[in-house]
Amino acid sequence: MMTPMRYIVLVLAIVISLHYILSFTHEGYGQATSISNLKSQWSAGRPPYKTPVPDEYYVSDNVTAPSGRKANAAIVMLARNSDLNGVVVSMKQMEDRFNKKFGYPYVFLNEEDFTDSFKNRVTELTDAQVEFGLIPREHWYQPDSIDEAKASAARTNMVKNNVIYGGMYRNMCRFNSGFFYRHPLLDKYRYYWRVEPDVKFFCDLDYDPFLIMQDQNKVYGFTVSLYEYEATIPTLWQAVKEFITQNPDLVSPDNAMAFLSDDGGESYNRCHFWSNFEIGDLDLWRSESYMKFFEHLDNKGGFYYERWGDAPVHSIGAALFAKKEQIHFFNDIGYRHEPFQHCPQGEAHSKGKCWCDPAQNFDYEWYSCLARYDKMFS
């Protein structure tokens, strides 16, 4: 009587014998079961886990995109080639949280030509149009009218006294204050969303903020407001007061002076909107009022002899030349630029599927100016 093991050996011997008989008597069977053919089917020239997913699995159209209107707007980023990794971080979040649905174009600006590496990595992140612009030299570099010895001494003194960014960013602040909106690539747009490298967007944004600006006649939108460092702007408000005295007709009725001053404009409380995030109407900066205002400030030389930032300059301009109702707090846009963040609270947090900690919110901290903004409408 045969044991079970002998049955298994007998079956295997019969199968192997049949395989060899068929291999020699049927050519097609022999080719199909050859080691080389099996190997080629397995690898196909690459490991199986690297085989591309067939095109038919990709959904090319964004089926979640809302139909209907779009504003005449662009997302604007001022960046250098060395900022690439930070740009990618910001842009990827912008796409995932907002722009995959709405498809607004990007405009990148730089005082030097963007490298092919920069362009390639950026354009891979979006299906939207992307344009790259070179900043005109006269819009970026220190003008000849500036006394460099005086400017250099001011920078040295600020660094010595540990003034934050005391030796940096003069050209950038002046450019953002008075020239970015003049770049030819922005000529065709009405609205813009300023985005900087290495920022965070915490919440899904399922509506179009540009349409809020357009339909509600808003001209400036912000998420964070705070006090400026006094040491960077010692004579800025004096220059502002001179302009107001010389051009009272350019100041808007029902303006937002109460956000800037606690005594009717006699002094500046240093409050400003943090301009590393802003959604704005380019026509505000293109207006006769603001253009004259910037020219007045530029002639004072404070961008170089002190360190006038574009945040207080933009904030003062918006507060003076727009109505207070035209300045909008985007409460439901979760945002962080180190070291401050706005994290939506309550229903806005859950509705936006925000991933920030609601307890880490700068809105009403002692150094925030949001309470002053609220007070204008109380």
PDB file of C-alpha atoms in Angstrom, residues 190-348:
ATOM      1  CA  ARG A 190      -7.834  93.743 -11.231  1.00  0.00           C
ATOM      2  CA  TYR A 191      -7.292  91.672  -8.061  1.00  0.00           C
ATOM      3  CA  TYR A 192      -4.351  89.829  -6.537  1.00  0.00           C
ATOM      4  CA  TRP A 193      -3.582  87.447  -3.684  1.00  0.00           C
ATOM      5  CA  ARG A 194      -0.087  87.920  -2.300  1.00  0.00           C
ATOM      6  CA  VAL A 195       1.608  84.699  -1.193  1.00  0.00           C
ATOM      7  CA  GLU A 196       5.109  84.332   0.241  1.00  0.00           C
ATOM      8  CA  PRO A 197       7.463  81.348   0.575  1.00  0.00           C
ATOM      9  CA  ASP A 198       7.187  79.105   3.633  1.00  0.00           C
ATOM     10  CA  VAL A 199       3.700  80.069   4.766  1.00  0.00           C
ATOM     11  CA  LYS A 200       0.904  77.753   5.840  1.00  0.00           C
ATOM     12  CA  PHE A 201      -2.763  77.646   4.838  1.00  0.00           C
ATOM     13  CA  PHE A 202      -4.711  75.650   7.399  1.00  0.00           C
ATOM     14  CA  CYS A 203      -8.235  75.385   6.011  1.00  0.00           C
ATOM     15  CA  ASP A 204     -10.127  74.310   2.922  1.00  0.00           C
ATOM     16  CA  LEU A 205     -11.423  77.376   1.146  1.00  0.00           C
ATOM     17  CA  ASP A 206     -14.531  76.350  -0.759  1.00  0.00           C
ATOM     18  CA  TYR A 207     -15.528  79.802  -1.950  1.00  0.00           C
ATOM     19  CA  ASP A 208     -13.789  82.378  -4.110  1.00  0.00           C
ATOM     20  CA  PRO A 209     -12.457  85.307  -2.021  1.00  0.00           C
ATOM     21  CA  PHE A 210     -11.842  87.303  -5.191  1.00  0.00           C
ATOM     22  CA  LEU A 211     -15.585  87.335  -5.862  1.00  0.00           C
ATOM     23  CA  ILE A 212     -16.188  88.569  -2.309  1.00  0.00           C
ATOM     24  CA  MET A 213     -13.850  91.461  -3.065  1.00  0.00           C
ATOM     25  CA  GLN A 214     -15.535  92.150  -6.381  1.00  0.00           C
ATOM     26  CA  ASP A 215     -19.191  91.771  -5.399  1.00  0.00           C
ATOM     27  CA  GLN A 216     -18.947  93.549  -2.048  1.00  0.00           C
ATOM     28  CA  ASN A 217     -16.707  96.354  -3.295  1.00  0.00           C
ATOM     29  CA  LYS A 218     -13.833  95.435  -0.990  1.00  0.00           C
ATOM     30  CA  VAL A 219     -10.361  96.728  -1.821  1.00  0.00           C
ATOM     31  CA  TYR A 220      -8.101  95.219   0.870  1.00  0.00           C
ATOM     32  CA  GLY A 221      -8.285  91.919   2.739  1.00  0.00           C
ATOM     33  CA  PHE A 222      -6.113  90.664   5.630  1.00  0.00           C
ATOM     34  CA  THR A 223      -5.832  87.879   8.221  1.00  0.00           C
ATOM     35  CA  VAL A 224      -3.281  89.228  10.751  1.00  0.00           C
ATOM     36  CA  SER A 225      -2.762  92.730  12.131  1.00  0.00           C
ATOM     37  CA  LEU A 226      -0.200  93.919  14.664  1.00  0.00           C
ATOM     38  CA  TYR A 227       1.983  96.803  15.841  1.00  0.00           C
ATOM     39  CA  GLU A 228       5.007  97.965  13.866  1.00  0.00           C
ATOM     40  CA  TYR A 229       8.415  98.377  15.507  1.00  0.00           C
ATOM     41  CA  GLU A 230       8.825 102.041  16.395  1.00  0.00           C
ATOM     42  CA  ALA A 231      12.560 101.987  15.657  1.00  0.00           C
ATOM     43  CA  THR A 232      11.933 101.195  11.976  1.00  0.00           C
ATOM     44  CA  ILE A 233       9.569 104.116  11.274  1.00  0.00           C
ATOM     45  CA  PRO A 234      10.468 107.083  13.526  1.00  0.00           C
ATOM     46  CA  THR A 235       9.488 109.748  10.951  1.00  0.00           C
ATOM     47  CA  LEU A 236       6.896 107.888   8.853  1.00  0.00           C
ATOM     48  CA  TRP A 237       3.834 109.393  10.490  1.00  0.00           C
ATOM     49  CA  GLN A 238       5.198 112.907  10.200  1.00  0.00           C
ATOM     50  CA  ALA A 239       5.523 112.322   6.460  1.00  0.00           C
ATOM     51  CA  VAL A 240       1.939 110.990   6.374  1.00  0.00           C
ATOM     52  CA  LYS A 241       0.615 114.041   8.187  1.00  0.00           C
ATOM     53  CA  GLU A 242       2.406 116.320   5.729  1.00  0.00           C
ATOM     54  CA  PHE A 243       0.725 114.533   2.841  1.00  0.00           C
ATOM     55  CA  ILE A 244      -2.728 114.760   4.420  1.00  0.00           C
ATOM     56  CA  THR A 245      -2.250 118.483   5.071  1.00  0.00           C
ATOM     57  CA  GLN A 246      -1.188 119.067   1.467  1.00  0.00           C
ATOM     58  CA  ASN A 247      -3.847 116.789  -0.080  1.00  0.00           C
ATOM     59  CA  PRO A 248      -6.947 116.758   2.142  1.00  0.00           C
ATOM     60  CA  ASP A 249      -9.190 116.160  -0.865  1.00  0.00           C
ATOM     61  CA  LEU A 250      -7.538 112.779  -1.553  1.00  0.00           C
ATOM     62  CA  VAL A 251      -8.443 111.279   1.825  1.00  0.00           C
ATOM     63  CA  SER A 252     -11.594 109.157   1.663  1.00  0.00           C
ATOM     64  CA  PRO A 253     -14.692 110.074   3.670  1.00  0.00           C
ATOM     65  CA  ASP A 254     -15.546 107.438   6.282  1.00  0.00           C
ATOM     66  CA  ASN A 255     -11.956 106.211   6.192  1.00  0.00           C
ATOM     67  CA  ALA A 256     -10.214 103.877   8.630  1.00  0.00           C
ATOM     68  CA  MET A 257      -8.107 106.470  10.437  1.00  0.00           C
ATOM     69  CA  ALA A 258      -9.466 105.105  13.725  1.00  0.00           C
ATOM     70  CA  PHE A 259      -7.501 101.910  13.092  1.00  0.00           C
ATOM     71  CA  LEU A 260      -4.259 103.893  12.753  1.00  0.00           C
ATOM     72  CA  SER A 261      -4.638 106.588  15.365  1.00  0.00           C
ATOM     73  CA  ASP A 262      -6.236 107.003  18.787  1.00  0.00           C
ATOM     74  CA  ASP A 263      -6.296 110.790  18.621  1.00  0.00           C
ATOM     75  CA  GLY A 264      -7.781 111.623  15.245  1.00  0.00           C
ATOM     76  CA  GLY A 265      -4.516 111.390  13.321  1.00  0.00           C
ATOM     77  CA  GLU A 266      -2.233 113.430  15.523  1.00  0.00           C
ATOM     78  CA  SER A 267      -0.126 110.359  16.312  1.00  0.00           C
ATOM     79  CA  TYR A 268       0.271 106.859  14.902  1.00  0.00           C
ATOM     80  CA  ASN A 269      -0.522 103.893  17.134  1.00  0.00           C
ATOM     81  CA  ARG A 270       1.649 101.704  14.833  1.00  0.00           C
ATOM     82  CA  CYS A 271      -1.176  99.313  13.890  1.00  0.00           C
ATOM     83  CA  HIS A 272      -0.915  97.733  10.455  1.00  0.00           C
ATOM     84  CA  PHE A 273      -2.172  94.802   8.444  1.00  0.00           C
ATOM     85  CA  TRP A 274       0.506  92.146   7.976  1.00  0.00           C
ATOM     86  CA  SER A 275       1.045  92.403   4.248  1.00  0.00           C
ATOM     87  CA  ASN A 276       2.737  89.041   3.703  1.00  0.00           C
ATOM     88  CA  PHE A 277      -0.894  87.993   3.290  1.00  0.00           C
ATOM     89  CA  GLU A 278      -3.143  90.342   1.418  1.00  0.00           C
ATOM     90  CA  ILE A 279      -5.952  90.000  -1.086  1.00  0.00           C
ATOM     91  CA  GLY A 280      -6.409  93.333  -2.752  1.00  0.00           C
ATOM     92  CA  ASP A 281      -7.734  95.470  -5.535  1.00  0.00           C
ATOM     93  CA  LEU A 282      -4.856  96.600  -7.726  1.00  0.00           C
ATOM     94  CA  ASP A 283      -6.832  99.716  -8.624  1.00  0.00           C
ATOM     95  CA  LEU A 284      -6.382 100.933  -5.051  1.00  0.00           C
ATOM     96  CA  TRP A 285      -2.625 101.146  -5.592  1.00  0.00           C
ATOM     97  CA  ARG A 286      -3.035 102.437  -9.147  1.00  0.00           C
ATOM     98  CA  SER A 287      -5.247 105.296  -7.967  1.00  0.00           C
ATOM     99  CA  GLU A 288      -4.100 108.906  -8.145  1.00  0.00           C
ATOM    100  CA  SER A 289      -4.359 109.154  -4.355  1.00  0.00           C
ATOM    101  CA  TYR A 290      -2.057 106.254  -3.576  1.00  0.00           C
ATOM    102  CA  MET A 291       0.400 106.968  -6.380  1.00  0.00           C
ATOM    103  CA  LYS A 292       0.870 110.518  -5.090  1.00  0.00           C
ATOM    104  CA  PHE A 293       1.135 109.204  -1.545  1.00  0.00           C
ATOM    105  CA  PHE A 294       3.879 106.745  -2.442  1.00  0.00           C
ATOM    106  CA  GLU A 295       5.783 109.382  -4.414  1.00  0.00           C
ATOM    107  CA  HIS A 296       5.643 111.664  -1.378  1.00  0.00           C
ATOM    108  CA  LEU A 297       7.030 108.921   0.883  1.00  0.00           C
ATOM    109  CA  ASP A 298       9.651 107.872  -1.641  1.00  0.00           C
ATOM    110  CA  ASN A 299      10.964 111.411  -1.878  1.00  0.00           C
ATOM    111  CA  LYS A 300      11.491 111.402   1.894  1.00  0.00           C
ATOM    112  CA  GLY A 301      13.959 108.535   1.576  1.00  0.00           C
ATOM    113  CA  GLY A 302      12.584 106.686   4.586  1.00  0.00           C
ATOM    114  CA  PHE A 303      12.713 103.310   2.871  1.00  0.00           C
ATOM    115  CA  TYR A 304      16.520 103.578   3.096  1.00  0.00           C
ATOM    116  CA  TYR A 305      17.316 106.109   5.816  1.00  0.00           C
ATOM    117  CA  GLU A 306      15.004 104.246   8.176  1.00  0.00           C
ATOM    118  CA  ARG A 307      13.250 100.983   7.360  1.00  0.00           C
ATOM    119  CA  TRP A 308       9.743 101.790   6.228  1.00  0.00           C
ATOM    120  CA  GLY A 309       8.055  98.469   5.544  1.00  0.00           C
ATOM    121  CA  ASP A 310       5.423  97.856   2.926  1.00  0.00           C
ATOM    122  CA  ALA A 311       3.040  96.606   5.652  1.00  0.00           C
ATOM    123  CA  PRO A 312       2.569 100.004   7.384  1.00  0.00           C
ATOM    124  CA  VAL A 313       2.708 101.827   4.038  1.00  0.00           C
ATOM    125  CA  HIS A 314      -0.009  99.637   2.503  1.00  0.00           C
ATOM    126  CA  SER A 315      -2.061  99.765   5.686  1.00  0.00           C
ATOM    127  CA  ILE A 316      -1.922 103.535   5.930  1.00  0.00           C
ATOM    128  CA  GLY A 317      -2.718 103.831   2.224  1.00  0.00           C
ATOM    129  CA  ALA A 318      -5.733 101.515   2.479  1.00  0.00           C
ATOM    130  CA  ALA A 319      -6.950 103.220   5.645  1.00  0.00           C
ATOM    131  CA  LEU A 320      -6.724 106.716   4.138  1.00  0.00           C
ATOM    132  CA  PHE A 321      -7.891 106.155   0.569  1.00  0.00           C
ATOM    133  CA  ALA A 322     -10.643 103.569   1.058  1.00  0.00           C
ATOM    134  CA  LYS A 323     -13.749 103.504   3.196  1.00  0.00           C
ATOM    135  CA  LYS A 324     -13.434 101.405   6.335  1.00  0.00           C
ATOM    136  CA  GLU A 325     -16.153  99.042   5.035  1.00  0.00           C
ATOM    137  CA  GLN A 326     -13.909  98.240   2.074  1.00  0.00           C
ATOM    138  CA  ILE A 327     -11.273  96.635   4.300  1.00  0.00           C
ATOM    139  CA  HIS A 328     -12.118  92.988   4.954  1.00  0.00           C
ATOM    140  CA  PHE A 329     -10.968  90.532   7.606  1.00  0.00           C
ATOM    141  CA  PHE A 330     -10.820  87.035   6.068  1.00  0.00           C
ATOM    142  CA  ASN A 331     -11.738  85.248   9.276  1.00  0.00           C
ATOM    143  CA  ASP A 332     -12.127  81.812   7.674  1.00  0.00           C
ATOM    144  CA  ILE A 333      -8.712  81.679   5.968  1.00  0.00           C
ATOM    145  CA  GLY A 334      -6.348  79.916   8.355  1.00  0.00           C
ATOM    146  CA  TYR A 335      -2.855  81.286   7.841  1.00  0.00           C
ATOM    147  CA  ARG A 336       0.600  81.281   9.402  1.00  0.00           C
ATOM    148  CA  HIS A 337       3.705  83.293   8.646  1.00  0.00           C
ATOM    149  CA  GLU A 338       6.274  82.765  11.357  1.00  0.00           C
ATOM    150  CA  PRO A 339       5.853  83.555  14.173  1.00  0.00           C
ATOM    151  CA  PHE A 340       2.151  84.564  14.053  1.00  0.00           C
ATOM    152  CA  GLN A 341      -0.935  82.750  12.880  1.00  0.00           C
ATOM    153  CA  HIS A 342      -4.637  83.238  12.439  1.00  0.00           C
ATOM    154  CA  CYS A 343      -6.602  80.068  13.236  1.00  0.00           C
ATOM    155  CA  PRO A 344     -10.360  80.271  12.602  1.00  0.00           C
ATOM    156  CA  GLN A 345     -12.526  79.626  15.633  1.00  0.00           C
ATOM    157  CA  GLY A 346     -15.706  77.635  16.229  1.00  0.00           C
ATOM    158  CA  GLU A 347     -17.877  76.884  13.233  1.00  0.00           C
ATOM    159  CA  ALA A 348     -15.378  78.449  10.831  1.00  0.00           C
TER     160      ALA A 348
END
